[in-house]
C-alpha positions as a printed Julia matrix, in Angstrom:
261×3 Matrix{Float64}:
   9.88   -2.84   20.21
   6.71   -1.6    18.28
   5.89   -2.94   15.09
   2.41   -2.05   14.03
   0.38   -1.43   10.69
  -3.03    0.56   10.12
  -5.45    0.24    7.02
  -7.01    2.6     5.44
  -8.38    1.08    2.47
  -7.47    0.3    -1.06
  -3.68    0.92   -0.97
  -3.1     3.18    2.11
  -1.46    2.24    5.32
   0.37    3.82    8.27
   3.46    1.8     9.23
   5.01    2.25   12.84
   8.62    0.84   13.16
   8.8     1.68   17.03
   7.73    5.46   16.84
   9.09    5.45   12.95
   5.54    6.63   11.32
   5.43    5.95    7.57
   2.26    6.83    5.77
   2.04    4.61    2.59
   0.2     5.47   -0.57
  -2.6     7.19    1.33
  -6.16    7.81    0.1
  -7.73    9.53    2.97
 -10.76   11.87    1.77
 -12.15   12.85   -1.52
 -13.23   11.03   -4.61
 -10.72    8.94   -6.67
 -10.9     9.19  -10.47
  -9.06    8.06  -13.22
  -8.97    9.8   -16.82
 -10.75   10.5   -18.96
 -13.24   11.19  -16.05
 -15.76    9.94  -13.44
 -18.17    7.89  -16.32
 -15.23    5.74  -16.66
 -13.86    5.24  -13.02
 -14.9     6.96   -9.64
 -14.67    5.73   -6.12
 -15.64    7.34   -2.93
 -14.78    6.11    0.89
 -17.7     5.44    2.81
 -15.94    7.47    5.68
 -12.9     9.69    5.47
  -9.86    9.48    7.57
  -7.97   12.4     9.42
  -4.28   12.53    9.0
  -2.34   10.6    11.3
  -0.2    12.59   13.77
   3.29   12.36   14.01
   4.16   11.47   10.66
   8.31   10.81    9.78
   7.78    9.88    5.87
   5.44    9.94    3.02
   6.35    6.6     0.92
   4.65    6.28   -2.6
   4.79    3.3    -4.55
   3.48    4.72   -7.92
   2.33    8.16   -9.31
  -1.03    6.98  -10.13
  -3.98    8.59   -8.38
  -4.89    5.61   -6.45
  -1.36    5.73   -4.73
  -0.61    9.51   -5.05
  -4.15   10.97   -4.18
  -3.94   14.72   -5.08
  -6.68   15.61   -2.52
  -4.88   13.55    0.24
  -1.53   14.8    -0.15
  -2.61   18.24   -0.22
  -3.52   17.72    3.33
   0.07   16.91    4.38
   2.41   18.99    5.76
   4.7    19.92    2.62
   7.87   19.8     4.43
   7.31   15.96    5.34
   9.96   13.83    3.85
   8.92   12.17    0.55
  10.18    8.7    -0.92
   8.81    7.52   -4.17
   9.18    6.26   -7.7
   9.96    8.64  -10.48
   6.7     9.35  -11.38
   5.57    9.78   -7.45
   8.32   12.01   -6.64
   7.39   14.18   -9.71
   3.79   14.37   -8.74
   4.78   15.11   -5.02
   7.34   17.75   -5.97
   4.45   19.47   -8.32
   2.26   19.46   -5.13
   4.91   21.6    -3.35
   6.4    18.93   -1.33
   9.97   20.26   -0.26
  12.04   17.24    0.34
  11.54   14.6    -2.16
  13.48   11.63   -3.01
  12.9     9.57   -6.11
  14.34    6.19   -5.77
  14.9     3.75   -8.68
  15.01    0.13   -8.07
  18.27   -0.99   -6.35
  18.73    2.49   -4.58
  18.46    2.85   -1.17
  17.43    5.47    1.29
  18.2     5.68    4.96
  16.1     7.43    7.56
  17.56    7.3    10.99
  17.38    3.41   11.8
  15.01    2.82    8.93
  16.61    1.55    5.3
  14.15    1.43    2.36
  15.54   -0.18   -0.76
  13.27   -0.16   -3.67
  12.56   -2.89   -6.31
  11.18   -3.24   -9.57
   7.27   -2.88   -9.25
   4.25   -2.91  -11.72
   4.77   -1.54  -15.27
   1.83    0.93  -15.34
   2.79    1.7   -17.88
   6.32    2.7   -16.65
   8.21    0.47  -14.15
   7.03    1.81  -10.91
   8.53    0.42   -7.16
   8.18   -2.04   -4.77
   9.99   -1.58   -1.37
  11.87   -3.51    1.4
  11.7    -1.88    4.76
  14.31   -3.0     7.35
  14.36   -1.45   11.07
  15.51   -2.98   14.32
  11.78   -3.38   15.08
  11.01   -5.55   11.91
  11.01   -5.74    8.37
   8.18   -5.24    5.58
   7.82   -5.65    1.83
   5.26   -4.12   -0.16
   4.06   -4.06   -3.75
   0.84   -2.9    -4.6
   0.02   -4.91   -7.94
   1.52   -8.33   -7.19
   4.59   -7.59   -9.35
   7.69   -9.73   -7.99
  11.25   -8.36   -9.21
  13.66  -11.04  -10.49
  16.08   -9.09   -8.82
  14.66   -9.18   -5.21
  16.78  -11.5    -3.28
  15.59  -14.45   -1.14
  15.41  -13.36    2.39
  13.35  -13.81    5.67
  10.93  -10.81    5.99
   8.69  -10.37    8.92
   5.54   -8.89    7.01
   4.56   -8.52    3.58
   1.76   -6.02    2.25
   0.52   -7.57   -1.15
  -2.71   -8.06   -3.11
  -3.94  -11.58   -2.81
  -6.62  -11.67   -5.94
  -6.25  -11.07   -9.59
  -7.96   -8.32  -11.13
  -7.7    -7.55  -14.83
  -9.63   -6.51  -17.93
 -10.74   -8.34  -21.15
  -8.04   -8.21  -23.82
  -5.82   -6.61  -21.27
  -5.24   -9.23  -18.98
  -4.41   -9.18  -15.39
  -3.06   -5.73  -14.19
  -2.95   -6.73  -10.33
  -1.51  -10.62   -9.99
  -2.08  -11.01   -6.12
  -3.16  -14.74   -6.68
  -0.35  -15.34   -9.04
   2.34  -13.93   -6.96
   1.31  -15.05   -3.35
   3.1   -18.51   -3.58
   6.23  -16.97   -5.03
   6.38  -14.35   -2.24
   5.57  -17.32    0.65
   8.86  -19.2    -1.02
  11.33  -16.18   -1.44
  10.44  -13.96    1.62
   9.06  -16.66    4.21
   7.03  -13.98    6.11
   5.32  -14.45    9.12
   2.38  -12.2     8.36
   0.45  -11.38    4.95
  -1.35   -8.47    4.8
  -4.1    -8.54    2.06
  -4.16   -5.02    0.34
  -5.16   -3.18   -2.86
  -8.65   -4.3    -3.09
 -10.12   -3.74    0.37
 -11.48   -1.3     2.62
 -15.28    0.36    2.81
 -15.23    1.89   -0.89
 -18.06    2.78   -3.09
 -17.48    2.26   -6.99
 -19.08    3.2   -10.27
 -18.24    4.07  -13.96
 -17.49    1.91  -17.02
 -14.37    0.39  -15.87
 -15.93   -1.35  -12.69
 -18.42   -3.23  -14.8
 -15.81   -5.06  -16.84
 -13.24   -5.79  -14.49
 -12.74   -9.29  -13.76
 -11.55  -11.34  -10.5
  -9.83  -14.49   -9.85
  -9.14  -15.87   -6.54
 -10.93  -15.54   -3.0
  -9.74  -14.68    0.5
 -10.51  -18.49    1.73
  -8.17  -19.59   -1.34
  -5.45  -17.24   -0.29
  -5.74  -18.44    3.3
  -5.11  -21.83    2.0
  -2.14  -21.0     0.48
  -0.66  -19.23    3.42
  -1.66  -21.93    6.16
   1.44  -23.57    6.07
   3.93  -21.23    7.55
   2.31  -17.69    7.66
  -0.67  -15.91    8.85
  -2.87  -13.93    6.36
  -4.77  -10.96    7.69
  -7.49   -9.39    5.62
  -7.19   -6.2     7.45
 -10.28   -4.06    8.7
  -9.65   -0.27    8.23
  -8.55    1.49   11.48
  -7.41   -1.48   13.32
  -3.61   -1.48   14.41
  -2.13   -4.75   13.73
   0.75   -5.63   15.77
   2.96   -7.62   13.33
   4.97   -9.34   16.05
   1.94  -11.21   17.18
  -0.21  -10.66   14.21
  -2.9    -9.26   16.65
  -5.38   -6.44   15.85
  -7.05   -3.91   18.11
  -9.0    -0.81   17.49
  -7.34    2.42   17.78
  -8.52    3.99   21.14
  -6.55    7.15   20.69
  -8.32   10.27   18.51
  -4.93   11.76   18.21
  -3.8     8.85   16.08
  -6.32    8.67   13.74
 -10.12    8.82   13.19
 -13.03    8.63   10.64
 -14.5    11.79    9.77
 -18.07   11.91    9.34
């Protein structure tokens, strides 16, 4: 059975559980901005991505624009099944999606052989979602800000998608806690593969927020933490990673995905 993941940058992924294809927190094209405007924060993908073919689900961890990107979601088929946090589900409904399921932490959603269980995620400011995805092809846990719910049970997971660096603001502190959470994730979930997320990809940033952000940790430090029992992947956008072997290959199928000029 195939179990694969392809990165788009920042929080966006395509997950493939033996043909069950899930688009996670996609930002594929157009600028990304946060209120009060581009002077505060603006980001651009240096190359945009087309919408992958054959999607089964849209999975959204948060309702914020870097997870629930309006211009990207507008490109998707409105009949696509959406699963998301309460905030993300509300945004998807506003954009015209017809099949939207909001999950609160502890709730489950079944799609064929795939089971999605929501856990408590980052408080930004309302509590958003992390997810545990279980399928005969493999299992995966994702939470994009490095917030690990105390209620998430210890269990072996094949792969995790997580930040591995801390990002923060003066006076506010860390709002992405990847470096802090990584040892806990490894102990509780014992993943074979750790996919670094949230701060990666080929992206240009500008605005006041980018000038005052601080970062703690490096990929080299993270690799040292996971060396004992897992493999860390710093993913390259557009590469399909086989999560059963932890090997990557560039997609040769333009119908699967492509970069737009």
